[in-house]
Coordinates of C-alpha atoms and ligand atoms in Angstrom, one line a residue:
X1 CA 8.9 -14.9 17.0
X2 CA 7.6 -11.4 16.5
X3 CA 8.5 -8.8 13.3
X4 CA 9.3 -6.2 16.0
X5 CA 7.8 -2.9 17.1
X6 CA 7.7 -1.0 13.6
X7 CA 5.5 -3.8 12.0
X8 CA 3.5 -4.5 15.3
X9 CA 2.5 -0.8 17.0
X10 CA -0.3 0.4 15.0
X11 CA -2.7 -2.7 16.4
X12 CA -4.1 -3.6 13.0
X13 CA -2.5 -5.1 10.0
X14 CA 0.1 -3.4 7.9
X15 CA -0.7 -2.6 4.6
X16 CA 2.6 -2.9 2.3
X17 CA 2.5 -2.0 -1.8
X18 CA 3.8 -4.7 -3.8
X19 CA 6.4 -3.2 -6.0
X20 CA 4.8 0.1 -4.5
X21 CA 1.4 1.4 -5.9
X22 CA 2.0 -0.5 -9.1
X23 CA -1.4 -0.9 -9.9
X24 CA -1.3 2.8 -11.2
X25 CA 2.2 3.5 -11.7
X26 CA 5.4 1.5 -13.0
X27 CA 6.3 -0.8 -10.4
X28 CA 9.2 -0.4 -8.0
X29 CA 9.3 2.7 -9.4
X30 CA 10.0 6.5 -7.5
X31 CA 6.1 7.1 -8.5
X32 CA 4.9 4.0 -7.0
X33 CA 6.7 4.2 -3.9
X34 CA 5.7 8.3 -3.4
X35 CA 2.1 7.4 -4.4
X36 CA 1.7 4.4 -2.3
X37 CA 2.7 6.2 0.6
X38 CA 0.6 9.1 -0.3
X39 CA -2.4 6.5 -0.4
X40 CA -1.8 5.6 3.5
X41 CA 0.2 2.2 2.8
X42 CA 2.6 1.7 6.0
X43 CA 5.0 0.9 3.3
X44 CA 6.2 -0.8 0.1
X45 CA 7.3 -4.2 -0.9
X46 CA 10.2 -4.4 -3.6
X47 CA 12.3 -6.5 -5.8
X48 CA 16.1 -6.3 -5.6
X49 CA 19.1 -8.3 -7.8
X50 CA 22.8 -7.3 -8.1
X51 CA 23.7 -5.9 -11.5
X52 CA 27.0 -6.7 -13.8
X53 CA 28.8 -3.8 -12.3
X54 CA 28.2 -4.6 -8.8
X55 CA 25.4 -2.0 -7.6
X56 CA 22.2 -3.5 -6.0
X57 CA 19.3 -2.2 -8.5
X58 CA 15.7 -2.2 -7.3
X59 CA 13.7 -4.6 -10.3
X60 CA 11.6 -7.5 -10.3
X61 CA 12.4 -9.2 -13.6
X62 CA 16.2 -10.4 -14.5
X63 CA 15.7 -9.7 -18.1
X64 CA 14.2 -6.6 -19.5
X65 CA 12.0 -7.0 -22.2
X66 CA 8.7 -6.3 -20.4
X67 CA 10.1 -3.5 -18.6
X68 CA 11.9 -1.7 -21.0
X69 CA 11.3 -3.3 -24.2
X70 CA 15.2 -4.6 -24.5
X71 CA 16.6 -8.1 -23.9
X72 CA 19.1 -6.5 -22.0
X73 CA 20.7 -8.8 -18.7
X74 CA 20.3 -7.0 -15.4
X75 CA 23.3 -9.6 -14.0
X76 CA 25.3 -8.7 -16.6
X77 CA 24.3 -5.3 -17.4
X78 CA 26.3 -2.6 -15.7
X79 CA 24.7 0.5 -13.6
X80 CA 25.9 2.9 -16.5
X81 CA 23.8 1.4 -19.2
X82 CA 20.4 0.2 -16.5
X83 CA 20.3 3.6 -15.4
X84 CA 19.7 5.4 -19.0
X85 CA 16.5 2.9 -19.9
X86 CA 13.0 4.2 -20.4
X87 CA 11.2 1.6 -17.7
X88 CA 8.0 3.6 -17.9
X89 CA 6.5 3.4 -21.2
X90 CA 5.5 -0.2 -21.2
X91 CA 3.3 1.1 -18.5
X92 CA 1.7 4.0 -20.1
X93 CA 3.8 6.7 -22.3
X94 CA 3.4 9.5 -20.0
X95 CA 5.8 7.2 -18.0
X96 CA 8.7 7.7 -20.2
X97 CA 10.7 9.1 -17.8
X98 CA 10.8 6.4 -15.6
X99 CA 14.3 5.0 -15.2
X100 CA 15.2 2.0 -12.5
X101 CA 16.7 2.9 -8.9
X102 CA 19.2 1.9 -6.9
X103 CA 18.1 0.5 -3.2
X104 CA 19.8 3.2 -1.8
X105 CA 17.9 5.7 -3.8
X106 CA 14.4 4.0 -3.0
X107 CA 15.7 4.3 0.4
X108 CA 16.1 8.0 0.0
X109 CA 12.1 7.9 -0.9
X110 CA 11.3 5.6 1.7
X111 CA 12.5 7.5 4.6
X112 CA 11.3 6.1 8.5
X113 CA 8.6 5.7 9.4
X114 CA 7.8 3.8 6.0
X115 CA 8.2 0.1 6.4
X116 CA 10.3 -1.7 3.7
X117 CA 10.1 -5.3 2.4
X118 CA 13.2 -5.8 0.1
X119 CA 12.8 -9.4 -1.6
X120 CA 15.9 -10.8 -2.2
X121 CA 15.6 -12.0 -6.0
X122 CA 17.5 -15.4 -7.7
X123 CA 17.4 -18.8 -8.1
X124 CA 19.0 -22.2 -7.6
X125 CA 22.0 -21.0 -5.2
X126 CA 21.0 -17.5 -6.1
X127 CA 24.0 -14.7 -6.2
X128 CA 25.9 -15.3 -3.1
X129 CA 27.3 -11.3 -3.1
X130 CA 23.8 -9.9 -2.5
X131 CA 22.9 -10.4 0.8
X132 CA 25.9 -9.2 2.2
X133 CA 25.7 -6.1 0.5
X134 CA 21.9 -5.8 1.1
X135 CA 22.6 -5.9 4.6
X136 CA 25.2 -3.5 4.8
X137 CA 23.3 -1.1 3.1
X138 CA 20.0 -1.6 5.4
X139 CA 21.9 -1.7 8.4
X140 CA 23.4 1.7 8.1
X141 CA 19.8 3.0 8.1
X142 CA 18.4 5.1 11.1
X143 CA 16.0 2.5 11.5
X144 CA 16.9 -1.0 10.6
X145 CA 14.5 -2.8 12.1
X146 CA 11.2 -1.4 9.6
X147 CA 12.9 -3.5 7.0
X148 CA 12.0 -7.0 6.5
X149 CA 14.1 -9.1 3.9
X150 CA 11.9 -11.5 2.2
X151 CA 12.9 -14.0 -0.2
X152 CA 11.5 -17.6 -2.4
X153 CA 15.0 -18.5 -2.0
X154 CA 16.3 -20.4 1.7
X155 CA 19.6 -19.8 0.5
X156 CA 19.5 -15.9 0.1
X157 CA 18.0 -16.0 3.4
X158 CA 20.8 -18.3 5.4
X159 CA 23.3 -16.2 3.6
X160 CA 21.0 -12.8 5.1
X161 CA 21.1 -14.1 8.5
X162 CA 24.8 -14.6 8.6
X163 CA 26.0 -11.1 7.3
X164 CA 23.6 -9.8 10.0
X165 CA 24.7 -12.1 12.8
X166 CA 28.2 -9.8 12.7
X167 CA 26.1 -7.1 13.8
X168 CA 24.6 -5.5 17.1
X169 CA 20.9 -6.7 17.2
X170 CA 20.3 -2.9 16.9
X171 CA 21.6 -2.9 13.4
X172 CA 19.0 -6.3 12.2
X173 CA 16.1 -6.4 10.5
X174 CA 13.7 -8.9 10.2
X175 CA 13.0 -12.0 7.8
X176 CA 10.5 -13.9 6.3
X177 CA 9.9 -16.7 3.9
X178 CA 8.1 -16.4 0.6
X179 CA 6.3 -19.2 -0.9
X180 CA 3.7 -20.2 -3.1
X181 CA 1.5 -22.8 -4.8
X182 CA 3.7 -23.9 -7.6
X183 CA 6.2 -25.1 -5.3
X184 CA 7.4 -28.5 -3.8
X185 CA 5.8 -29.7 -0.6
X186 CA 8.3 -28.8 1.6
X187 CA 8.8 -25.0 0.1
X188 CA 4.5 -24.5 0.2
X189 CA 4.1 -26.1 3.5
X190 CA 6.7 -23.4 5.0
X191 CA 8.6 -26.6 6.0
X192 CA 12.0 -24.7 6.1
X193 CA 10.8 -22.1 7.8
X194 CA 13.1 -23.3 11.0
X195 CA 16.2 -24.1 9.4
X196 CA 16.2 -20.4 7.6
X197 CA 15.4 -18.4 10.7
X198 CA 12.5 -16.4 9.9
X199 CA 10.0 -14.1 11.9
X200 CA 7.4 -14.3 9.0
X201 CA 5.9 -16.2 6.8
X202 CA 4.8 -14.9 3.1
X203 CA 2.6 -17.4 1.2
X204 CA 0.7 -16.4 -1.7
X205 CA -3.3 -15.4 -1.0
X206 CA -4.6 -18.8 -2.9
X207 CA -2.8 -20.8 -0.1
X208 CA -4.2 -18.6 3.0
X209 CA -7.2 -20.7 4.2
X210 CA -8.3 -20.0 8.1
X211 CA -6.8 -23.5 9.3
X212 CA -3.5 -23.2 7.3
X213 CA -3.0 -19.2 9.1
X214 CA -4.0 -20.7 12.3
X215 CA -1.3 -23.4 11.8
X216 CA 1.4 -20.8 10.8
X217 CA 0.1 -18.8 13.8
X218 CA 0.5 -21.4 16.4
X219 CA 4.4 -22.0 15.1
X220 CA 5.2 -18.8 16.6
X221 CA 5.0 -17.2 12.9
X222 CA 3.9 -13.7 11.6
X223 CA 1.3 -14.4 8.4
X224 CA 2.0 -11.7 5.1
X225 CA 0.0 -12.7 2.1
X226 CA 0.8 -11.3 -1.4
X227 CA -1.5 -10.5 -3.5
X228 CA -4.0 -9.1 -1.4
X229 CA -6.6 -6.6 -3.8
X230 CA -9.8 -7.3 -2.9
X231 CA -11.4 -5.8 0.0
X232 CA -13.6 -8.8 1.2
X233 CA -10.6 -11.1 1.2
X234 CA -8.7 -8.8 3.1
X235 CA -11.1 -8.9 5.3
X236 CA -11.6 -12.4 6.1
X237 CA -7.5 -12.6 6.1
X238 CA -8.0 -10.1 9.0
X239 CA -10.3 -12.3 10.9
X240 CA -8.1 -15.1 10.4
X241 CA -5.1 -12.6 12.2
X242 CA -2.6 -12.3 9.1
X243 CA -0.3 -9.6 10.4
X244 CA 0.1 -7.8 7.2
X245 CA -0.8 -7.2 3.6
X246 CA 1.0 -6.9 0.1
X247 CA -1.1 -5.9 -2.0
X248 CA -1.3 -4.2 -5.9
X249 CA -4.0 -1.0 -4.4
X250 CA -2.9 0.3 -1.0
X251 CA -5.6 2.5 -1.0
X252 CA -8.4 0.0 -1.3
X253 CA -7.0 -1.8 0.9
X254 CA -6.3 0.7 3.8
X255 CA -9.7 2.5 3.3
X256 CA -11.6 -1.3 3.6
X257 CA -9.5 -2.1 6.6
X258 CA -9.2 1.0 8.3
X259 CA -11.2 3.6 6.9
X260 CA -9.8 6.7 4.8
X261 CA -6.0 7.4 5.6
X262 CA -5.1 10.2 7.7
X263 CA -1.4 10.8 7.4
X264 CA 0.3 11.8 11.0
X265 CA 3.5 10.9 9.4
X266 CA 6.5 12.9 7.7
X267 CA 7.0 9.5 5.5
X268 CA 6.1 12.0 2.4
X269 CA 8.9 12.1 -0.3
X270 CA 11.1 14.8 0.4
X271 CA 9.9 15.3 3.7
Ligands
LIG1 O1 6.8 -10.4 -1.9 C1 5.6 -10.8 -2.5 C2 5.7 -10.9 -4.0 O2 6.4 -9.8 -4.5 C3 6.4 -12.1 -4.5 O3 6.4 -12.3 -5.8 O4 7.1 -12.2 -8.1 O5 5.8 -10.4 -7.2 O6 8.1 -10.7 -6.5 P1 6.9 -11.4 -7.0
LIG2 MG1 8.4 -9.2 -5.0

């Protein structure tokens, strides 16, 4: 099973930022995704979870204290209040004007050629509305198949590949698996990898040793660890033929992989 031809052409692993360049700016944030890009990543991991009115907002936590310093309930929240809250100033106060985006919106940033990993966010049964809707709104893209739909959750994912499977392949986009240490057996070990359908496989770095890749490998799987910051264990992930990288500093990481970034693409904001 293979990501397809926008994760595969450059002949070297991709290099996504994890909530964008979140390492210096707010994460999943317009900043992070304009300066990861900026820094050479091929593209951006980020979070998404369906709000109280219905719109699919582009966050990583479901309650927002951290973020924006209010115990306020994205799931319940509606789009008119999320959209006025300062989600900047718990990263540094010149940040202030930071406020929480839509997918479509990040989208807007995120223009082709920019890859996109949208994680599909929830637990237990997780809400059964957003992969549906997260599908319709990646498959009207010009280019639906640089996005690949991530989740922890099997579920999201069963309920992903079935709102896709009413559309030409043309219209899909790719999926993986996300998994880490703290999980059962059967979630670390990838075990229902099969029954979900996925291209990919997306285990956190601690679980990445050579022989567990190689395994993933020879099951016909794509290998994308998360968190990926340091340069030597990129490198050794490399070696070990991962096919791509989340990671906190896209620029570390593309310089120690592929030397300096030279930007031959119009995936600039506003471009
Ligand atoms: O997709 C990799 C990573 O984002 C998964 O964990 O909690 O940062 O969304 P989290
Ligand atoms: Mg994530």
């Amino acid at each position: 099973m293979s990501l397809g031809a926008p994760f595969e052409s450059a002949g070297r692993p991709f290099v996504l930022a994890h909530r964008g360049a979140s390492a210096e700016a707010p994460e999943n944030s317009a900043r992070a995704f304009s300066l990861a890009l900026a820094q050479g990543a091929d593209g951006v991991e980020l979070d998404v979870m369906r709000c109280g009115s219905g719109e699919i907002v582009v966050v990583h936590d479901e309650e927002l204290s951290r973020l924006a310093g209010q115990p306020v309930e994205l799931r319940r929240a509606p789009w008119s209040v999320l959209r006025g809250l300062d989600v900047g100033s718990w990263f540094h106060p010149r940040f202030s004007d930071t406020r929480l985006l839509l997918l479509e919106e990040a989208l807007e940033l995120l223009r082709p050629p920019a890859l996109v990993n949208v994680e599909l966010k929830g637990e237990g049964m997780g809400d059964p509305a957003l992969p549906a809707r997260v599908s319709e709104i990646l498959s009207a893209d010009p280019a639906p198949e640089r996005f690949l739909v991530s989740s922890f959750n099997p579920a999201l994912l069963v309920r992903f590949r079935a709102a896709q499977g009413r559309l030409p392949h043309s219209r899909r986009s790719p999926r993986g698996l996300l998994f880490e240490a703290e999980q059962s057996a059967p979630l670390r070990r990838a075990s229902l990898a099969p029954l979900v359908g996925v291209g990919s496989l997306h285990p956190s770095v601690d679980l990445c040793r050579a022989s567990s890749i190689a395994g993933w490998r020879a099951r016909g799987y794509a290998v994308v660890p998360w968190t990926v910051d340091e340069p030597a264990v990129a490198l050794a992930l490399q070696a070990a033929g991962v096919a791509g990288f989340i990671t906190n500093r896209p620029a570390l990481l593309r310089e120690a992989l592929h030397g300096p970034a030279q930007r031959t693409t119009d995936a600039s904001p506003g471009a």
